[in-house]
Amino acid sequence: MKKILVSIMCLWAFANASFAQVDSNPSLDIDDIEVIVKGINVAPKGDSVTLELLLHSYLKDPRELTINTFASGLINPQGKVMFYESMMMGKVKVVFADRQNYLHYFLKRNEPVLYTIKTVNWKKVWGKPQQFRMTLEDHAEPGKFLQVDIPL
């Protein structure tokens, strides 16, 4: 009887453990937007990094997302924000050479959008970046910008 009880308990424990999910891409909530790190790609030469984030709005109504491009970027090991070469959200692309201060995008509820940032002048010895600084306008208080460091 003890063997049957122990067997049932072991099977129950195994069944519960096998259904546990591990979240390999942790998310962060910023101003009612869920930010998920989709991927980080360091070029084989180590001279550039491409970061992909998924942004998902929780708000019932659509909203305009405004990102300050010059205050956003990958953070190097010395703590400096690296300028981007290009940023792309959906079909909207901003190139550093154009010197555009803001990236504007119309976010809709339940429509995740891919946000891609490419940074050049990355050093191979730095390895994979550990943080990305995102500076976006607060939707509740226009003109106020939120600066958040996103762990990668």
JSON list of N, CA and C in Angstrom, two decimals, residues 47-123:
[
{"chain": "A", "resi": 47, "resn": "ASP", "atom": "N", "xyz": [31.65, 44.38, -34.05]},
{"chain": "A", "resi": 47, "resn": "ASP", "atom": "CA", "xyz": [31.63, 45.83, -34.21]},
{"chain": "A", "resi": 47, "resn": "ASP", "atom": "C", "xyz": [30.24, 46.45, -34.21]},
{"chain": "A", "resi": 48, "resn": "SER", "atom": "N", "xyz": [29.19, 45.62, -34.22]},
{"chain": "A", "resi": 48, "resn": "SER", "atom": "CA", "xyz": [27.82, 46.15, -34.18]},
{"chain": "A", "resi": 48, "resn": "SER", "atom": "C", "xyz": [26.90, 45.18, -33.43]},
{"chain": "A", "resi": 49, "resn": "VAL", "atom": "N", "xyz": [25.82, 45.75, -32.92]},
{"chain": "A", "resi": 49, "resn": "VAL", "atom": "CA", "xyz": [24.83, 44.97, -32.17]},
{"chain": "A", "resi": 49, "resn": "VAL", "atom": "C", "xyz": [23.45, 45.35, -32.68]},
{"chain": "A", "resi": 50, "resn": "THR", "atom": "N", "xyz": [22.60, 44.34, -32.86]},
{"chain": "A", "resi": 50, "resn": "THR", "atom": "CA", "xyz": [21.21, 44.57, -33.22]},
{"chain": "A", "resi": 50, "resn": "THR", "atom": "C", "xyz": [20.34, 44.01, -32.10]},
{"chain": "A", "resi": 51, "resn": "LEU", "atom": "N", "xyz": [19.47, 44.86, -31.58]},
{"chain": "A", "resi": 51, "resn": "LEU", "atom": "CA", "xyz": [18.57, 44.50, -30.48]},
{"chain": "A", "resi": 51, "resn": "LEU", "atom": "C", "xyz": [17.14, 44.54, -30.99]},
{"chain": "A", "resi": 52, "resn": "GLU", "atom": "N", "xyz": [16.37, 43.51, -30.67]},
{"chain": "A", "resi": 52, "resn": "GLU", "atom": "CA", "xyz": [14.96, 43.46, -31.05]},
{"chain": "A", "resi": 52, "resn": "GLU", "atom": "C", "xyz": [14.11, 43.38, -29.79]},
{"chain": "A", "resi": 53, "resn": "LEU", "atom": "N", "xyz": [13.16, 44.31, -29.69]},
{"chain": "A", "resi": 53, "resn": "LEU", "atom": "CA", "xyz": [12.22, 44.35, -28.58]},
{"chain": "A", "resi": 53, "resn": "LEU", "atom": "C", "xyz": [10.81, 44.28, -29.14]},
{"chain": "A", "resi": 54, "resn": "LEU", "atom": "N", "xyz": [9.92, 43.62, -28.43]},
{"chain": "A", "resi": 54, "resn": "LEU", "atom": "CA", "xyz": [8.50, 43.62, -28.78]},
{"chain": "A", "resi": 54, "resn": "LEU", "atom": "C", "xyz": [7.79, 44.56, -27.81]},
{"chain": "A", "resi": 55, "resn": "LEU", "atom": "N", "xyz": [7.02, 45.49, -28.34]},
{"chain": "A", "resi": 55, "resn": "LEU", "atom": "CA", "xyz": [6.26, 46.43, -27.52]},
{"chain": "A", "resi": 55, "resn": "LEU", "atom": "C", "xyz": [4.78, 46.12, -27.69]},
{"chain": "A", "resi": 56, "resn": "HIS", "atom": "N", "xyz": [4.08, 46.05, -26.56]},
{"chain": "A", "resi": 56, "resn": "HIS", "atom": "CA", "xyz": [2.67, 45.67, -26.57]},
{"chain": "A", "resi": 56, "resn": "HIS", "atom": "C", "xyz": [1.92, 46.61, -25.64]},
{"chain": "A", "resi": 57, "resn": "SER", "atom": "N", "xyz": [0.95, 47.37, -26.18]},
{"chain": "A", "resi": 57, "resn": "SER", "atom": "CA", "xyz": [0.21, 48.34, -25.38]},
{"chain": "A", "resi": 57, "resn": "SER", "atom": "C", "xyz": [-0.94, 47.68, -24.63]},
{"chain": "A", "resi": 58, "resn": "TYR", "atom": "N", "xyz": [-1.11, 48.06, -23.37]},
{"chain": "A", "resi": 58, "resn": "TYR", "atom": "CA", "xyz": [-2.21, 47.57, -22.55]},
{"chain": "A", "resi": 58, "resn": "TYR", "atom": "C", "xyz": [-3.42, 48.50, -22.58]},
{"chain": "A", "resi": 59, "resn": "LEU", "atom": "N", "xyz": [-3.23, 49.72, -23.06]},
{"chain": "A", "resi": 59, "resn": "LEU", "atom": "CA", "xyz": [-4.31, 50.70, -23.00]},
{"chain": "A", "resi": 59, "resn": "LEU", "atom": "C", "xyz": [-5.46, 50.32, -23.92]},
{"chain": "A", "resi": 60, "resn": "LYS", "atom": "N", "xyz": [-6.66, 50.65, -23.46]},
{"chain": "A", "resi": 60, "resn": "LYS", "atom": "CA", "xyz": [-7.86, 50.33, -24.23]},
{"chain": "A", "resi": 60, "resn": "LYS", "atom": "C", "xyz": [-7.89, 51.10, -25.55]},
{"chain": "A", "resi": 61, "resn": "ASP", "atom": "N", "xyz": [-7.54, 52.37, -25.47]},
{"chain": "A", "resi": 61, "resn": "ASP", "atom": "CA", "xyz": [-7.53, 53.23, -26.66]},
{"chain": "A", "resi": 61, "resn": "ASP", "atom": "C", "xyz": [-6.14, 53.25, -27.29]},
{"chain": "A", "resi": 62, "resn": "PRO", "atom": "N", "xyz": [-6.06, 53.41, -28.60]},
{"chain": "A", "resi": 62, "resn": "PRO", "atom": "CA", "xyz": [-4.75, 53.55, -29.25]},
{"chain": "A", "resi": 62, "resn": "PRO", "atom": "C", "xyz": [-4.02, 54.78, -28.70]},
{"chain": "A", "resi": 63, "resn": "ARG", "atom": "N", "xyz": [-2.72, 54.74, -28.75]},
{"chain": "A", "resi": 63, "resn": "ARG", "atom": "CA", "xyz": [-1.93, 55.86, -28.23]},
{"chain": "A", "resi": 63, "resn": "ARG", "atom": "C", "xyz": [-0.71, 56.10, -29.10]},
{"chain": "A", "resi": 64, "resn": "GLU", "atom": "N", "xyz": [-0.22, 57.32, -29.06]},
{"chain": "A", "resi": 64, "resn": "GLU", "atom": "CA", "xyz": [1.01, 57.64, -29.77]},
{"chain": "A", "resi": 64, "resn": "GLU", "atom": "C", "xyz": [2.18, 57.41, -28.82]},
{"chain": "A", "resi": 65, "resn": "LEU", "atom": "N", "xyz": [3.15, 56.68, -29.29]},
{"chain": "A", "resi": 65, "resn": "LEU", "atom": "CA", "xyz": [4.37, 56.44, -28.52]},
{"chain": "A", "resi": 65, "resn": "LEU", "atom": "C", "xyz": [5.44, 57.34, -29.10]},
{"chain": "A", "resi": 66, "resn": "THR", "atom": "N", "xyz": [6.07, 58.13, -28.25]},
{"chain": "A", "resi": 66, "resn": "THR", "atom": "CA", "xyz": [7.15, 59.02, -28.66]},
{"chain": "A", "resi": 66, "resn": "THR", "atom": "C", "xyz": [8.41, 58.60, -27.93]},
{"chain": "A", "resi": 67, "resn": "ILE", "atom": "N", "xyz": [9.44, 58.23, -28.69]},
{"chain": "A", "resi": 67, "resn": "ILE", "atom": "CA", "xyz": [10.72, 57.83, -28.11]},
{"chain": "A", "resi": 67, "resn": "ILE", "atom": "C", "xyz": [11.77, 58.87, -28.46]},
{"chain": "A", "resi": 68, "resn": "ASN", "atom": "N", "xyz": [12.50, 59.34, -27.45]},
{"chain": "A", "resi": 68, "resn": "ASN", "atom": "CA", "xyz": [13.61, 60.26, -27.67]},
{"chain": "A", "resi": 68, "resn": "ASN", "atom": "C", "xyz": [14.78, 59.44, -28.17]},
{"chain": "A", "resi": 69, "resn": "THR", "atom": "N", "xyz": [15.14, 59.60, -29.44]},
{"chain": "A", "resi": 69, "resn": "THR", "atom": "CA", "xyz": [16.15, 58.74, -30.06]},
{"chain": "A", "resi": 69, "resn": "THR", "atom": "C", "xyz": [17.56, 59.01, -29.55]},
{"chain": "A", "resi": 70, "resn": "PHE", "atom": "N", "xyz": [17.86, 60.26, -29.22]},
{"chain": "A", "resi": 70, "resn": "PHE", "atom": "CA", "xyz": [19.22, 60.58, -28.78]},
{"chain": "A", "resi": 70, "resn": "PHE", "atom": "C", "xyz": [19.46, 60.23, -27.31]},
{"chain": "A", "resi": 71, "resn": "ALA", "atom": "N", "xyz": [18.40, 60.02, -26.55]},
{"chain": "A", "resi": 71, "resn": "ALA", "atom": "CA", "xyz": [18.55, 59.64, -25.14]},
{"chain": "A", "resi": 71, "resn": "ALA", "atom": "C", "xyz": [18.35, 58.14, -24.94]},
{"chain": "A", "resi": 72, "resn": "SER", "atom": "N", "xyz": [18.09, 57.41, -26.02]},
{"chain": "A", "resi": 72, "resn": "SER", "atom": "CA", "xyz": [17.89, 55.97, -25.96]},
{"chain": "A", "resi": 72, "resn": "SER", "atom": "C", "xyz": [19.05, 55.26, -26.64]},
{"chain": "A", "resi": 73, "resn": "GLY", "atom": "N", "xyz": [19.45, 54.12, -26.10]},
{"chain": "A", "resi": 73, "resn": "GLY", "atom": "CA", "xyz": [20.52, 53.35, -26.73]},
{"chain": "A", "resi": 73, "resn": "GLY", "atom": "C", "xyz": [21.07, 52.28, -25.82]},
{"chain": "A", "resi": 74, "resn": "LEU", "atom": "N", "xyz": [21.92, 51.43, -26.41]},
{"chain": "A", "resi": 74, "resn": "LEU", "atom": "CA", "xyz": [22.59, 50.39, -25.62]},
{"chain": "A", "resi": 74, "resn": "LEU", "atom": "C", "xyz": [23.60, 51.02, -24.69]},
{"chain": "A", "resi": 75, "resn": "ILE", "atom": "N", "xyz": [23.73, 50.44, -23.51]},
{"chain": "A", "resi": 75, "resn": "ILE", "atom": "CA", "xyz": [24.68, 50.96, -22.52]},
{"chain": "A", "resi": 75, "resn": "ILE", "atom": "C", "xyz": [25.92, 50.08, -22.54]},
{"chain": "A", "resi": 76, "resn": "ASN", "atom": "N", "xyz": [27.09, 50.72, -22.74]},
{"chain": "A", "resi": 76, "resn": "ASN", "atom": "CA", "xyz": [28.34, 49.95, -22.77]},
{"chain": "A", "resi": 76, "resn": "ASN", "atom": "C", "xyz": [28.81, 49.66, -21.35]},
{"chain": "A", "resi": 77, "resn": "PRO", "atom": "N", "xyz": [29.83, 48.83, -21.18]},
{"chain": "A", "resi": 77, "resn": "PRO", "atom": "CA", "xyz": [30.29, 48.47, -19.82]},
{"chain": "A", "resi": 77, "resn": "PRO", "atom": "C", "xyz": [30.75, 49.66, -18.97]},
{"chain": "A", "resi": 78, "resn": "GLN", "atom": "N", "xyz": [31.12, 50.77, -19.59]},
{"chain": "A", "resi": 78, "resn": "GLN", "atom": "CA", "xyz": [31.52, 51.96, -18.84]},
{"chain": "A", "resi": 78, "resn": "GLN", "atom": "C", "xyz": [30.31, 52.80, -18.39]},
{"chain": "A", "resi": 79, "resn": "GLY", "atom": "N", "xyz": [29.10, 52.38, -18.80]},
{"chain": "A", "resi": 79, "resn": "GLY", "atom": "CA", "xyz": [27.89, 53.09, -18.38]},
{"chain": "A", "resi": 79, "resn": "GLY", "atom": "C", "xyz": [27.45, 54.18, -19.34]},
{"chain": "A", "resi": 80, "resn": "LYS", "atom": "N", "xyz": [28.11, 54.32, -20.49]},
{"chain": "A", "resi": 80, "resn": "LYS", "atom": "CA", "xyz": [27.75, 55.34, -21.46]},
{"chain": "A", "resi": 80, "resn": "LYS", "atom": "C", "xyz": [26.69, 54.79, -22.42]},
{"chain": "A", "resi": 81, "resn": "VAL", "atom": "N", "xyz": [25.75, 55.64, -22.80]},
{"chain": "A", "resi": 81, "resn": "VAL", "atom": "CA", "xyz": [24.74, 55.27, -23.79]},
{"chain": "A", "resi": 81, "resn": "VAL", "atom": "C", "xyz": [25.36, 55.43, -25.17]},
{"chain": "A", "resi": 82, "resn": "MET", "atom": "N", "xyz": [25.31, 54.35, -25.95]},
{"chain": "A", "resi": 82, "resn": "MET", "atom": "CA", "xyz": [25.87, 54.36, -27.30]},
{"chain": "A", "resi": 82, "resn": "MET", "atom": "C", "xyz": [24.81, 54.85, -28.28]},
{"chain": "A", "resi": 83, "resn": "PHE", "atom": "N", "xyz": [25.22, 55.73, -29.20]},
{"chain": "A", "resi": 83, "resn": "PHE", "atom": "CA", "xyz": [24.30, 56.19, -30.23]},
{"chain": "A", "resi": 83, "resn": "PHE", "atom": "C", "xyz": [23.97, 55.04, -31.17]},
{"chain": "A", "resi": 84, "resn": "TYR", "atom": "N", "xyz": [22.80, 55.09, -31.72]},
{"chain": "A", "resi": 84, "resn": "TYR", "atom": "CA", "xyz": [22.31, 54.07, -32.63]},
{"chain": "A", "resi": 84, "resn": "TYR", "atom": "C", "xyz": [22.72, 54.42, -34.06]},
{"chain": "A", "resi": 85, "resn": "GLU", "atom": "N", "xyz": [22.73, 53.44, -34.94]},
{"chain": "A", "resi": 85, "resn": "GLU", "atom": "CA", "xyz": [22.87, 53.71, -36.37]},
{"chain": "A", "resi": 85, "resn": "GLU", "atom": "C", "xyz": [21.48, 53.84, -36.99]},
{"chain": "A", "resi": 86, "resn": "SER", "atom": "N", "xyz": [20.57, 52.94, -36.55]},
{"chain": "A", "resi": 86, "resn": "SER", "atom": "CA", "xyz": [19.19, 53.02, -37.03]},
{"chain": "A", "resi": 86, "resn": "SER", "atom": "C", "xyz": [18.26, 52.44, -35.97]},
{"chain": "A", "resi": 87, "resn": "MET", "atom": "N", "xyz": [17.04, 52.98, -35.95]},
{"chain": "A", "resi": 87, "resn": "MET", "atom": "CA", "xyz": [15.95, 52.47, -35.12]},
{"chain": "A", "resi": 87, "resn": "MET", "atom": "C", "xyz": [14.77, 52.25, -36.04]},
{"chain": "A", "resi": 88, "resn": "MET", "atom": "N", "xyz": [14.07, 51.14, -35.82]},
{"chain": "A", "resi": 88, "resn": "MET", "atom": "CA", "xyz": [12.90, 50.87, -36.65]},
{"chain": "A", "resi": 88, "resn": "MET", "atom": "C", "xyz": [11.79, 50.31, -35.77]},
{"chain": "A", "resi": 89, "resn": "MET", "atom": "N", "xyz": [10.60, 50.89, -35.90]},
{"chain": "A", "resi": 89, "resn": "MET", "atom": "CA", "xyz": [9.44, 50.41, -35.19]},
{"chain": "A", "resi": 89, "resn": "MET", "atom": "C", "xyz": [8.34, 50.22, -36.22]},
{"chain": "A", "resi": 90, "resn": "GLY", "atom": "N", "xyz": [7.94, 48.96, -36.42]},
{"chain": "A", "resi": 90, "resn": "GLY", "atom": "CA", "xyz": [6.98, 48.68, -37.49]},
{"chain": "A", "resi": 90, "resn": "GLY", "atom": "C", "xyz": [7.63, 49.05, -38.82]},
{"chain": "A", "resi": 91, "resn": "LYS", "atom": "N", "xyz": [7.01, 49.98, -39.54]},
{"chain": "A", "resi": 91, "resn": "LYS", "atom": "CA", "xyz": [7.55, 50.45, -40.82]},
{"chain": "A", "resi": 91, "resn": "LYS", "atom": "C", "xyz": [8.23, 51.81, -40.71]},
{"chain": "A", "resi": 92, "resn": "VAL", "atom": "N", "xyz": [8.29, 52.36, -39.49]},
{"chain": "A", "resi": 92, "resn": "VAL", "atom": "CA", "xyz": [8.90, 53.67, -39.27]},
{"chain": "A", "resi": 92, "resn": "VAL", "atom": "C", "xyz": [10.38, 53.49, -38.95]},
{"chain": "A", "resi": 93, "resn": "LYS", "atom": "N", "xyz": [11.24, 54.10, -39.77]},
{"chain": "A", "resi": 93, "resn": "LYS", "atom": "CA", "xyz": [12.68, 53.95, -39.58]},
{"chain": "A", "resi": 93, "resn": "LYS", "atom": "C", "xyz": [13.31, 55.32, -39.37]},
{"chain": "A", "resi": 94, "resn": "VAL", "atom": "N", "xyz": [14.19, 55.39, -38.37]},
{"chain": "A", "resi": 94, "resn": "VAL", "atom": "CA", "xyz": [14.95, 56.60, -38.09]},
{"chain": "A", "resi": 94, "resn": "VAL", "atom": "C", "xyz": [16.43, 56.25, -38.20]},
{"chain": "A", "resi": 95, "resn": "VAL", "atom": "N", "xyz": [17.16, 57.04, -38.96]},
{"chain": "A", "resi": 95, "resn": "VAL", "atom": "CA", "xyz": [18.59, 56.83, -39.15]},
{"chain": "A", "resi": 95, "resn": "VAL", "atom": "C", "xyz": [19.32, 57.96, -38.43]},
{"chain": "A", "resi": 96, "resn": "PHE", "atom": "N", "xyz": [20.41, 57.63, -37.74]},
{"chain": "A", "resi": 96, "resn": "PHE", "atom": "CA", "xyz": [21.15, 58.62, -36.95]},
{"chain": "A", "resi": 96, "resn": "PHE", "atom": "C", "xyz": [21.59, 59.80, -37.81]},
{"chain": "A", "resi": 97, "resn": "ALA", "atom": "N", "xyz": [22.01, 59.53, -39.03]},
{"chain": "A", "resi": 97, "resn": "ALA", "atom": "CA", "xyz": [22.50, 60.58, -39.92]},
{"chain": "A", "resi": 97, "resn": "ALA", "atom": "C", "xyz": [21.43, 61.63, -40.22]},
{"chain": "A", "resi": 98, "resn": "ASP", "atom": "N", "xyz": [20.15, 61.27, -40.09]},
{"chain": "A", "resi": 98, "resn": "ASP", "atom": "CA", "xyz": [19.06, 62.22, -40.33]},
{"chain": "A", "resi": 98, "resn": "ASP", "atom": "C", "xyz": [18.86, 63.19, -39.17]},
{"chain": "A", "resi": 99, "resn": "ARG", "atom": "N", "xyz": [19.45, 62.89, -38.03]},
{"chain": "A", "resi": 99, "resn": "ARG", "atom": "CA", "xyz": [19.38, 63.73, -36.82]},
{"chain": "A", "resi": 99, "resn": "ARG", "atom": "C", "xyz": [17.95, 64.03, -36.39]},
{"chain": "A", "resi": 100, "resn": "GLN", "atom": "N", "xyz": [17.13, 63.01, -36.41]},
{"chain": "A", "resi": 100, "resn": "GLN", "atom": "CA", "xyz": [15.73, 63.15, -35.98]},
{"chain": "A", "resi": 100, "resn": "GLN", "atom": "C", "xyz": [15.67, 62.86, -34.49]},
{"chain": "A", "resi": 101, "resn": "ASN", "atom": "N", "xyz": [15.14, 63.80, -33.71]},
{"chain": "A", "resi": 101, "resn": "ASN", "atom": "CA", "xyz": [15.13, 63.69, -32.26]},
{"chain": "A", "resi": 101, "resn": "ASN", "atom": "C", "xyz": [14.16, 62.64, -31.73]},
{"chain": "A", "resi": 102, "resn": "TYR", "atom": "N", "xyz": [13.04, 62.45, -32.41]},
{"chain": "A", "resi": 102, "resn": "TYR", "atom": "CA", "xyz": [12.00, 61.58, -31.88]},
{"chain": "A", "resi": 102, "resn": "TYR", "atom": "C", "xyz": [11.53, 60.58, -32.91]},
{"chain": "A", "resi": 103, "resn": "LEU", "atom": "N", "xyz": [11.15, 59.41, -32.41]},
{"chain": "A", "resi": 103, "resn": "LEU", "atom": "CA", "xyz": [10.50, 58.40, -33.22]},
{"chain": "A", "resi": 103, "resn": "LEU", "atom": "C", "xyz": [9.06, 58.34, -32.72]},
{"chain": "A", "resi": 104, "resn": "HIS", "atom": "N", "xyz": [8.10, 58.58, -33.62]},
{"chain": "A", "resi": 104, "resn": "HIS", "atom": "CA", "xyz": [6.68, 58.57, -33.26]},
{"chain": "A", "resi": 104, "resn": "HIS", "atom": "C", "xyz": [6.04, 57.32, -33.87]},
{"chain": "A", "resi": 105, "resn": "TYR", "atom": "N", "xyz": [5.23, 56.63, -33.05]},
{"chain": "A", "resi": 105, "resn": "TYR", "atom": "CA", "xyz": [4.53, 55.45, -33.54]},
{"chain": "A", "resi": 105, "resn": "TYR", "atom": "C", "xyz": [3.17, 55.35, -32.87]},
{"chain": "A", "resi": 106, "resn": "PHE", "atom": "N", "xyz": [2.16, 54.96, -33.63]},
{"chain": "A", "resi": 106, "resn": "PHE", "atom": "CA", "xyz": [0.79, 54.83, -33.14]},
{"chain": "A", "resi": 106, "resn": "PHE", "atom": "C", "xyz": [0.58, 53.39, -32.68]},
{"chain": "A", "resi": 107, "resn": "LEU", "atom": "N", "xyz": [0.56, 53.17, -31.36]},
{"chain": "A", "resi": 107, "resn": "LEU", "atom": "CA", "xyz": [0.38, 51.82, -30.81]},
{"chain": "A", "resi": 107, "resn": "LEU", "atom": "C", "xyz": [-1.10, 51.51, -30.63]},
{"chain": "A", "resi": 108, "resn": "LYS", "atom": "N", "xyz": [-1.46, 50.30, -31.02]},
{"chain": "A", "resi": 108, "resn": "LYS", "atom": "CA", "xyz": [-2.83, 49.84, -30.83]},
{"chain": "A", "resi": 108, "resn": "LYS", "atom": "C", "xyz": [-2.83, 48.67, -29.86]},
{"chain": "A", "resi": 109, "resn": "ARG", "atom": "N", "xyz": [-3.93, 48.52, -29.15]},
{"chain": "A", "resi": 109, "resn": "ARG", "atom": "CA", "xyz": [-4.06, 47.44, -28.17]},
{"chain": "A", "resi": 109, "resn": "ARG", "atom": "C", "xyz": [-4.05, 46.08, -28.89]},
{"chain": "A", "resi": 110, "resn": "ASN", "atom": "N", "xyz": [-3.39, 45.12, -28.27]},
{"chain": "A", "resi": 110, "resn": "ASN", "atom": "CA", "xyz": [-3.30, 43.75, -28.77]},
{"chain": "A", "resi": 110, "resn": "ASN", "atom": "C", "xyz": [-2.65, 43.62, -30.14]},
{"chain": "A", "resi": 111, "resn": "GLU", "atom": "N", "xyz": [-1.81, 44.60, -30.51]},
{"chain": "A", "resi": 111, "resn": "GLU", "atom": "CA", "xyz": [-1.03, 44.52, -31.74]},
{"chain": "A", "resi": 111, "resn": "GLU", "atom": "C", "xyz": [0.43, 44.78, -31.39]},
{"chain": "A", "resi": 112, "resn": "PRO", "atom": "N", "xyz": [1.16, 43.75, -30.98]},
{"chain": "A", "resi": 112, "resn": "PRO", "atom": "CA", "xyz": [2.58, 43.95, -30.65]},
{"chain": "A", "resi": 112, "resn": "PRO", "atom": "C", "xyz": [3.35, 44.46, -31.86]},
{"chain": "A", "resi": 113, "resn": "VAL", "atom": "N", "xyz": [4.32, 45.31, -31.61]},
{"chain": "A", "resi": 113, "resn": "VAL", "atom": "CA", "xyz": [5.14, 45.87, -32.69]},
{"chain": "A", "resi": 113, "resn": "VAL", "atom": "C", "xyz": [6.61, 45.59, -32.38]},
{"chain": "A", "resi": 114, "resn": "LEU", "atom": "N", "xyz": [7.37, 45.29, -33.43]},
{"chain": "A", "resi": 114, "resn": "LEU", "atom": "CA", "xyz": [8.79, 45.01, -33.29]},
{"chain": "A", "resi": 114, "resn": "LEU", "atom": "C", "xyz": [9.57, 46.32, -33.33]},
{"chain": "A", "resi": 115, "resn": "TYR", "atom": "N", "xyz": [10.43, 46.52, -32.34]},
{"chain": "A", "resi": 115, "resn": "TYR", "atom": "CA", "xyz": [11.28, 47.71, -32.23]},
{"chain": "A", "resi": 115, "resn": "TYR", "atom": "C", "xyz": [12.72, 47.21, -32.35]},
{"chain": "A", "resi": 116, "resn": "THR", "atom": "N", "xyz": [13.39, 47.61, -33.44]},
{"chain": "A", "resi": 116, "resn": "THR", "atom": "CA", "xyz": [14.75, 47.14, -33.72]},
{"chain": "A", "resi": 116, "resn": "THR", "atom": "C", "xyz": [15.73, 48.30, -33.63]},
{"chain": "A", "resi": 117, "resn": "ILE", "atom": "N", "xyz": [16.82, 48.08, -32.90]},
{"chain": "A", "resi": 117, "resn": "ILE", "atom": "CA", "xyz": [17.85, 49.10, -32.72]},
{"chain": "A", "resi": 117, "resn": "ILE", "atom": "C", "xyz": [19.17, 48.52, -33.18]},
{"chain": "A", "resi": 118, "resn": "LYS", "atom": "N", "xyz": [19.84, 49.21, -34.10]},
{"chain": "A", "resi": 118, "resn": "LYS", "atom": "CA", "xyz": [21.16, 48.76, -34.54]},
{"chain": "A", "resi": 118, "resn": "LYS", "atom": "C", "xyz": [22.19, 49.78, -34.08]},
{"chain": "A", "resi": 119, "resn": "THR", "atom": "N", "xyz": [23.22, 49.30, -33.40]},
{"chain": "A", "resi": 119, "resn": "THR", "atom": "CA", "xyz": [24.28, 50.16, -32.88]},
{"chain": "A", "resi": 119, "resn": "THR", "atom": "C", "xyz": [25.60, 49.73, -33.48]},
{"chain": "A", "resi": 120, "resn": "VAL", "atom": "N", "xyz": [26.38, 50.70, -33.97]},
{"chain": "A", "resi": 120, "resn": "VAL", "atom": "CA", "xyz": [27.71, 50.41, -34.50]},
{"chain": "A", "resi": 120, "resn": "VAL", "atom": "C", "xyz": [28.75, 50.91, -33.49]},
{"chain": "A", "resi": 121, "resn": "ASN", "atom": "N", "xyz": [29.99, 50.70, -33.78]},
{"chain": "A", "resi": 121, "resn": "ASN", "atom": "CA", "xyz": [31.11, 51.09, -32.90]},
{"chain": "A", "resi": 121, "resn": "ASN", "atom": "C", "xyz": [31.09, 50.33, -31.58]},
{"chain": "A", "resi": 122, "resn": "TRP", "atom": "N", "xyz": [30.50, 49.16, -31.58]},
{"chain": "A", "resi": 122, "resn": "TRP", "atom": "CA", "xyz": [30.53, 48.29, -30.41]},
{"chain": "A", "resi": 122, "resn": "TRP", "atom": "C", "xyz": [31.86, 47.56, -30.42]},
{"chain": "A", "resi": 123, "resn": "LYS", "atom": "N", "xyz": [32.46, 47.35, -29.28]},
{"chain": "A", "resi": 123, "resn": "LYS", "atom": "CA", "xyz": [33.75, 46.67, -29.22]},
{"chain": "A", "resi": 123, "resn": "LYS", "atom": "C", "xyz": [33.55, 45.20, -28.86]}
]
